[in-house]
PDB file of C-alpha atoms in Angstrom:
ATOM      1  CA  UNK A1224     -42.577 213.251  50.689  1.00  0.00           C
ATOM      2  CA  UNK A1225     -40.079 211.990  53.097  1.00  0.00           C
ATOM      3  CA  UNK A1226     -38.881 214.235  55.953  1.00  0.00           C
ATOM      4  CA  UNK A1227     -35.943 213.706  57.776  1.00  0.00           C
ATOM      5  CA  UNK A1228     -36.155 214.675  61.150  1.00  0.00           C
ATOM      6  CA  UNK A1229     -34.515 213.864  65.117  1.00  0.00           C
ATOM      7  CA  UNK A1230     -38.361 212.896  66.826  1.00  0.00           C
ATOM      8  CA  UNK A1231     -37.505 212.009  70.812  1.00  0.00           C
ATOM      9  CA  UNK A1232     -34.062 211.982  69.910  1.00  0.00           C
ATOM     10  CA  UNK A1233     -34.063 208.936  67.563  1.00  0.00           C
ATOM     11  CA  UNK A1234     -33.251 210.042  63.417  1.00  0.00           C
ATOM     12  CA  UNK A1235     -36.968 209.129  62.246  1.00  0.00           C
ATOM     13  CA  UNK A1236     -37.849 209.067  57.909  1.00  0.00           C
ATOM     14  CA  UNK A1237     -41.750 211.316  58.771  1.00  0.00           C
ATOM     15  CA  UNK A1238     -44.059 210.447  55.541  1.00  0.00           C
ATOM     16  CA  UNK A1239     -45.798 213.487  54.753  1.00  0.00           C
ATOM     17  CA  UNK A1240     -46.475 215.324  51.798  1.00  0.00           C
ATOM     18  CA  UNK A1241     -44.498 218.844  52.992  1.00  0.00           C
ATOM     19  CA  UNK A1242     -47.345 220.727  53.818  1.00  0.00           C
ATOM     20  CA  UNK A1243     -48.743 218.974  56.182  1.00  0.00           C
ATOM     21  CA  UNK A1244     -49.860 219.749  59.069  1.00  0.00           C
ATOM     22  CA  UNK A1245     -47.067 218.500  62.325  1.00  0.00           C
ATOM     23  CA  UNK A1246     -49.806 217.643  64.341  1.00  0.00           C
ATOM     24  CA  UNK A1247     -51.555 215.959  61.991  1.00  0.00           C
ATOM     25  CA  UNK A1248     -47.890 214.005  60.955  1.00  0.00           C
ATOM     26  CA  UNK A1249     -46.902 213.572  63.814  1.00  0.00           C
ATOM     27  CA  UNK A1250     -49.981 211.269  64.886  1.00  0.00           C
ATOM     28  CA  UNK A1251     -50.359 209.971  62.292  1.00  0.00           C
ATOM     29  CA  UNK A1252     -47.010 208.210  62.714  1.00  0.00           C
ATOM     30  CA  UNK A1253     -48.017 207.257  66.280  1.00  0.00           C
ATOM     31  CA  UNK A1254     -47.185 210.580  68.387  1.00  0.00           C
ATOM     32  CA  UNK A1255     -50.619 211.134  69.930  1.00  0.00           C
ATOM     33  CA  UNK A1256     -48.951 212.954  72.463  1.00  0.00           C
ATOM     34  CA  UNK A1257     -49.557 215.962  70.139  1.00  0.00           C
ATOM     35  CA  UNK A1258     -53.618 217.229  70.440  1.00  0.00           C
ATOM     36  CA  UNK A1259     -55.553 218.726  67.796  1.00  0.00           C
ATOM     37  CA  UNK A1260     -57.434 221.345  69.841  1.00  0.00           C
ATOM     38  CA  UNK A1261     -57.942 223.947  67.611  1.00  0.00           C
ATOM     39  CA  UNK A1262     -56.623 222.941  63.905  1.00  0.00           C
ATOM     40  CA  UNK A1263     -54.770 226.375  64.675  1.00  0.00           C
ATOM     41  CA  UNK A1264     -51.910 226.357  66.175  1.00  0.00           C
ATOM     42  CA  UNK A1265     -54.140 228.662  69.210  1.00  0.00           C
ATOM     43  CA  UNK A1266     -54.623 226.837  72.214  1.00  0.00           C
ATOM     44  CA  UNK A1267     -51.947 225.641  72.674  1.00  0.00           C
ATOM     45  CA  UNK A1268     -52.125 221.493  72.758  1.00  0.00           C
ATOM     46  CA  UNK A1269     -50.634 220.674  70.278  1.00  0.00           C
ATOM     47  CA  UNK A1270     -47.165 222.044  71.508  1.00  0.00           C
ATOM     48  CA  UNK A1271     -43.955 219.988  71.468  1.00  0.00           C
ATOM     49  CA  UNK A1272     -40.426 220.961  71.643  1.00  0.00           C
ATOM     50  CA  UNK A1273     -38.791 222.613  67.773  1.00  0.00           C
ATOM     51  CA  UNK A1274     -34.982 222.854  68.073  1.00  0.00           C
ATOM     52  CA  UNK A1275     -35.859 223.444  71.903  1.00  0.00           C
ATOM     53  CA  UNK A1276     -38.786 225.965  71.393  1.00  0.00           C
ATOM     54  CA  UNK A1277     -41.698 225.364  72.719  1.00  0.00           C
ATOM     55  CA  UNK A1278     -44.166 225.272  69.731  1.00  0.00           C
ATOM     56  CA  UNK A1279     -47.782 224.965  68.156  1.00  0.00           C
ATOM     57  CA  UNK A1280     -47.393 221.701  65.828  1.00  0.00           C
ATOM     58  CA  UNK A1281     -51.301 223.189  64.961  1.00  0.00           C
ATOM     59  CA  UNK A1282     -50.293 225.372  61.456  1.00  0.00           C
ATOM     60  CA  UNK A1283     -46.834 224.581  61.067  1.00  0.00           C
ATOM     61  CA  UNK A1284     -45.808 222.433  57.878  1.00  0.00           C
ATOM     62  CA  UNK A1285     -43.688 219.876  58.063  1.00  0.00           C
ATOM     63  CA  UNK A1286     -41.242 221.644  55.582  1.00  0.00           C
ATOM     64  CA  UNK A1287     -40.244 223.588  58.073  1.00  0.00           C
ATOM     65  CA  UNK A1288     -39.075 221.622  60.913  1.00  0.00           C
ATOM     66  CA  UNK A1289     -36.855 219.666  58.464  1.00  0.00           C
ATOM     67  CA  UNK A1290     -33.831 218.626  59.579  1.00  0.00           C
ATOM     68  CA  UNK A1291     -34.732 219.519  62.766  1.00  0.00           C
ATOM     69  CA  UNK A1292     -34.920 218.081  66.047  1.00  0.00           C
ATOM     70  CA  UNK A1293     -38.575 217.941  67.782  1.00  0.00           C
ATOM     71  CA  UNK A1294     -39.629 216.478  71.524  1.00  0.00           C
ATOM     72  CA  UNK A1295     -43.312 215.719  71.751  1.00  0.00           C
ATOM     73  CA  UNK A1296     -44.438 214.396  75.143  1.00  0.00           C
ATOM     74  CA  UNK A1297     -43.708 211.403  74.382  1.00  0.00           C
ATOM     75  CA  UNK A1298     -40.122 212.342  74.877  1.00  0.00           C
ATOM     76  CA  UNK A1299     -40.371 213.231  78.611  1.00  0.00           C
ATOM     77  CA  UNK A1300     -41.184 209.927  79.910  1.00  0.00           C
ATOM     78  CA  UNK A1301     -42.738 207.177  80.004  1.00  0.00           C
ATOM     79  CA  UNK A1302     -45.485 205.596  82.556  1.00  0.00           C
ATOM     80  CA  UNK A1303     -42.839 203.773  84.890  1.00  0.00           C
ATOM     81  CA  UNK A1304     -40.484 206.804  85.047  1.00  0.00           C
ATOM     82  CA  UNK A1305     -42.783 210.550  84.277  1.00  0.00           C
ATOM     83  CA  UNK A1306     -39.973 213.441  83.837  1.00  0.00           C
ATOM     84  CA  UNK A1307     -40.270 215.193  86.873  1.00  0.00           C
ATOM     85  CA  UNK A1308     -42.427 218.065  84.687  1.00  0.00           C
ATOM     86  CA  UNK A1309     -44.885 214.904  84.401  1.00  0.00           C
ATOM     87  CA  UNK A1310     -44.457 213.721  88.351  1.00  0.00           C
ATOM     88  CA  UNK A1311     -45.007 216.657  89.849  1.00  0.00           C
ATOM     89  CA  UNK A1312     -48.718 217.133  87.758  1.00  0.00           C
ATOM     90  CA  UNK A1313     -49.418 214.017  88.253  1.00  0.00           C
ATOM     91  CA  UNK A1314     -48.619 215.123  91.899  1.00  0.00           C
ATOM     92  CA  UNK A1315     -50.550 218.211  91.925  1.00  0.00           C
ATOM     93  CA  UNK A1316     -53.879 216.633  90.282  1.00  0.00           C
ATOM     94  CA  UNK A1317     -52.995 219.565  87.123  1.00  0.00           C
ATOM     95  CA  UNK A1318     -53.806 217.273  85.243  1.00  0.00           C
ATOM     96  CA  UNK A1319     -57.273 217.244  84.626  1.00  0.00           C
ATOM     97  CA  UNK A1320     -59.320 215.900  81.510  1.00  0.00           C
ATOM     98  CA  UNK A1321     -55.399 215.786  79.654  1.00  0.00           C
ATOM     99  CA  UNK A1322     -56.504 217.332  76.637  1.00  0.00           C
ATOM    100  CA  UNK A1323     -54.581 220.494  77.647  1.00  0.00           C
ATOM    101  CA  UNK A1324     -51.716 218.709  79.762  1.00  0.00           C
ATOM    102  CA  UNK A1325     -49.170 217.595  77.055  1.00  0.00           C
ATOM    103  CA  UNK A1326     -49.143 221.213  75.729  1.00  0.00           C
ATOM    104  CA  UNK A1327     -48.212 222.519  79.387  1.00  0.00           C
ATOM    105  CA  UNK A1328     -46.272 220.176  80.759  1.00  0.00           C
ATOM    106  CA  UNK A1329     -43.874 220.837  76.667  1.00  0.00           C
ATOM    107  CA  UNK A1330     -44.664 224.324  77.668  1.00  0.00           C
ATOM    108  CA  UNK A1331     -42.778 223.229  81.419  1.00  0.00           C
ATOM    109  CA  UNK A1332     -40.059 222.729  80.264  1.00  0.00           C
ATOM    110  CA  UNK A1333     -39.253 225.368  77.942  1.00  0.00           C
ATOM    111  CA  UNK A1334     -40.035 228.286  80.810  1.00  0.00           C
ATOM    112  CA  UNK A1335     -37.972 225.673  83.795  1.00  0.00           C
ATOM    113  CA  UNK A1336     -34.974 225.446  80.748  1.00  0.00           C
ATOM    114  CA  UNK A1337     -34.609 229.631  80.980  1.00  0.00           C
ATOM    115  CA  UNK A1338     -35.729 230.224  83.958  1.00  0.00           C
ATOM    116  CA  UNK A1339     -34.708 227.812  86.545  1.00  0.00           C
ATOM    117  CA  UNK A1340     -37.039 229.289  88.960  1.00  0.00           C
ATOM    118  CA  UNK A1341     -39.877 231.118  87.675  1.00  0.00           C
ATOM    119  CA  UNK A1342     -42.006 233.364  89.823  1.00  0.00           C
ATOM    120  CA  UNK A1343     -45.615 232.862  89.508  1.00  0.00           C
ATOM    121  CA  UNK A1344     -46.578 235.478  86.514  1.00  0.00           C
ATOM    122  CA  UNK A1345     -43.762 233.999  84.965  1.00  0.00           C
ATOM    123  CA  UNK A1346     -45.618 230.458  84.682  1.00  0.00           C
ATOM    124  CA  UNK A1347     -48.866 232.003  84.126  1.00  0.00           C
ATOM    125  CA  UNK A1348     -47.535 234.120  81.132  1.00  0.00           C
ATOM    126  CA  UNK A1349     -46.088 231.063  79.705  1.00  0.00           C
ATOM    127  CA  UNK A1350     -49.048 229.051  79.716  1.00  0.00           C
ATOM    128  CA  UNK A1351     -50.719 232.525  78.754  1.00  0.00           C
ATOM    129  CA  UNK A1352     -51.245 230.782  75.035  1.00  0.00           C
ATOM    130  CA  UNK A1353     -52.446 226.888  76.649  1.00  0.00           C
ATOM    131  CA  UNK A1354     -55.957 227.050  76.849  1.00  0.00           C
ATOM    132  CA  UNK A1355     -57.250 224.751  79.568  1.00  0.00           C
ATOM    133  CA  UNK A1356     -61.419 224.023  78.736  1.00  0.00           C
ATOM    134  CA  UNK A1357     -61.826 222.450  82.408  1.00  0.00           C
ATOM    135  CA  UNK A1358     -61.395 223.952  85.637  1.00  0.00           C
ATOM    136  CA  UNK A1359     -58.092 226.291  84.957  1.00  0.00           C
ATOM    137  CA  UNK A1360     -54.435 226.862  85.491  1.00  0.00           C
ATOM    138  CA  UNK A1361     -53.604 227.184  89.550  1.00  0.00           C
ATOM    139  CA  UNK A1362     -52.782 223.854  89.901  1.00  0.00           C
ATOM    140  CA  UNK A1363     -50.970 223.434  86.538  1.00  0.00           C
ATOM    141  CA  UNK A1364     -48.834 226.481  87.966  1.00  0.00           C
ATOM    142  CA  UNK A1365     -48.473 224.757  91.083  1.00  0.00           C
ATOM    143  CA  UNK A1366     -47.009 221.959  90.031  1.00  0.00           C
ATOM    144  CA  UNK A1367     -44.440 223.980  87.595  1.00  0.00           C
ATOM    145  CA  UNK A1368     -43.836 225.293  90.859  1.00  0.00           C
ATOM    146  CA  UNK A1369     -42.972 222.292  92.409  1.00  0.00           C
ATOM    147  CA  UNK A1370     -41.527 220.591  89.456  1.00  0.00           C
ATOM    148  CA  UNK A1371     -38.536 223.578  89.411  1.00  0.00           C
ATOM    149  CA  UNK A1372     -38.262 223.139  93.423  1.00  0.00           C
ATOM    150  CA  UNK A1373     -37.662 219.184  92.632  1.00  0.00           C
ATOM    151  CA  UNK A1374     -35.056 219.799  88.914  1.00  0.00           C
ATOM    152  CA  UNK A1375     -33.319 221.985  91.408  1.00  0.00           C
ATOM    153  CA  UNK A1376     -32.945 219.561  94.192  1.00  0.00           C
ATOM    154  CA  UNK A1377     -31.507 217.094  92.923  1.00  0.00           C
ATOM    155  CA  UNK A1378     -27.730 218.099  91.160  1.00  0.00           C
ATOM    156  CA  UNK A1379     -28.258 214.916  88.431  1.00  0.00           C
ATOM    157  CA  UNK A1380     -31.409 215.248  87.002  1.00  0.00           C
ATOM    158  CA  UNK A1381     -30.531 218.374  83.934  1.00  0.00           C
ATOM    159  CA  UNK A1382     -33.563 220.707  83.488  1.00  0.00           C
ATOM    160  CA  UNK A1383     -34.661 218.381  80.037  1.00  0.00           C
ATOM    161  CA  UNK A1384     -35.605 216.208  83.304  1.00  0.00           C
ATOM    162  CA  UNK A1385     -32.312 213.731  81.319  1.00  0.00           C
ATOM    163  CA  UNK A1386     -29.494 212.649  83.866  1.00  0.00           C
ATOM    164  CA  UNK A1387     -26.275 214.546  83.980  1.00  0.00           C
ATOM    165  CA  UNK A1388     -23.367 213.158  82.957  1.00  0.00           C
ATOM    166  CA  UNK A1389     -20.873 211.766  85.475  1.00  0.00           C
ATOM    167  CA  UNK A1390     -18.067 210.318  85.417  1.00  0.00           C
ATOM    168  CA  UNK A1391     -18.692 207.525  87.328  1.00  0.00           C
ATOM    169  CA  UNK A1392     -22.283 206.296  85.560  1.00  0.00           C
ATOM    170  CA  UNK A1393     -22.555 206.390  81.663  1.00  0.00           C
ATOM    171  CA  UNK A1394     -24.448 208.663  79.941  1.00  0.00           C
ATOM    172  CA  UNK A1395     -28.454 208.639  79.522  1.00  0.00           C
ATOM    173  CA  UNK A1396     -30.208 210.249  76.808  1.00  0.00           C
ATOM    174  CA  UNK A1397     -33.871 209.772  74.692  1.00  0.00           C
ATOM    175  CA  UNK A1398     -36.550 208.877  77.518  1.00  0.00           C
ATOM    176  CA  UNK A1399     -34.300 207.791  80.349  1.00  0.00           C
ATOM    177  CA  UNK A1400     -35.550 209.871  83.715  1.00  0.00           C
ATOM    178  CA  UNK A1401     -35.148 210.436  87.032  1.00  0.00           C
ATOM    179  CA  UNK A1402     -38.628 211.205  88.886  1.00  0.00           C
ATOM    180  CA  UNK A1403     -36.852 213.110  90.920  1.00  0.00           C
ATOM    181  CA  UNK A1404     -37.992 211.523  94.088  1.00  0.00           C
TER     182      UNK A1404
END
């Protein structure tokens, strides 16, 4: 069965049974940045933005997101042009093994959209359902604090990492982002 979605800014027909797990369906369709840690929607590794809200793709059916807008980690930046949050994670050595990192970054996007200057406590609360089995949360917390500053220091970067529209330049959408430098 086909489900119409917008994934990372592109209209897409996702070929998967309607009761299929969204994380599995996304991975089968090439979005391998979505990780399946617990297969139950509890560890946070599978987080994606669904209509702007960070949600676990594991435990969500394809049918539940029919017609929705999905953003995966692949939709934020590229290897050559990282999203400011991704760059902050790299700069703060917050990636550790990397398995939980996409979910943490997706959660950080939602947090910084809602609260551009979060406290450390707010960041830790936001990450509370993202389980890291490596060394902990201090580096990701520092990276998110830094990303918040980067996003605020550059007025052309909007919270989703894209560039604000101006009258002088064409609109940038999708995977085009500044690095916040």
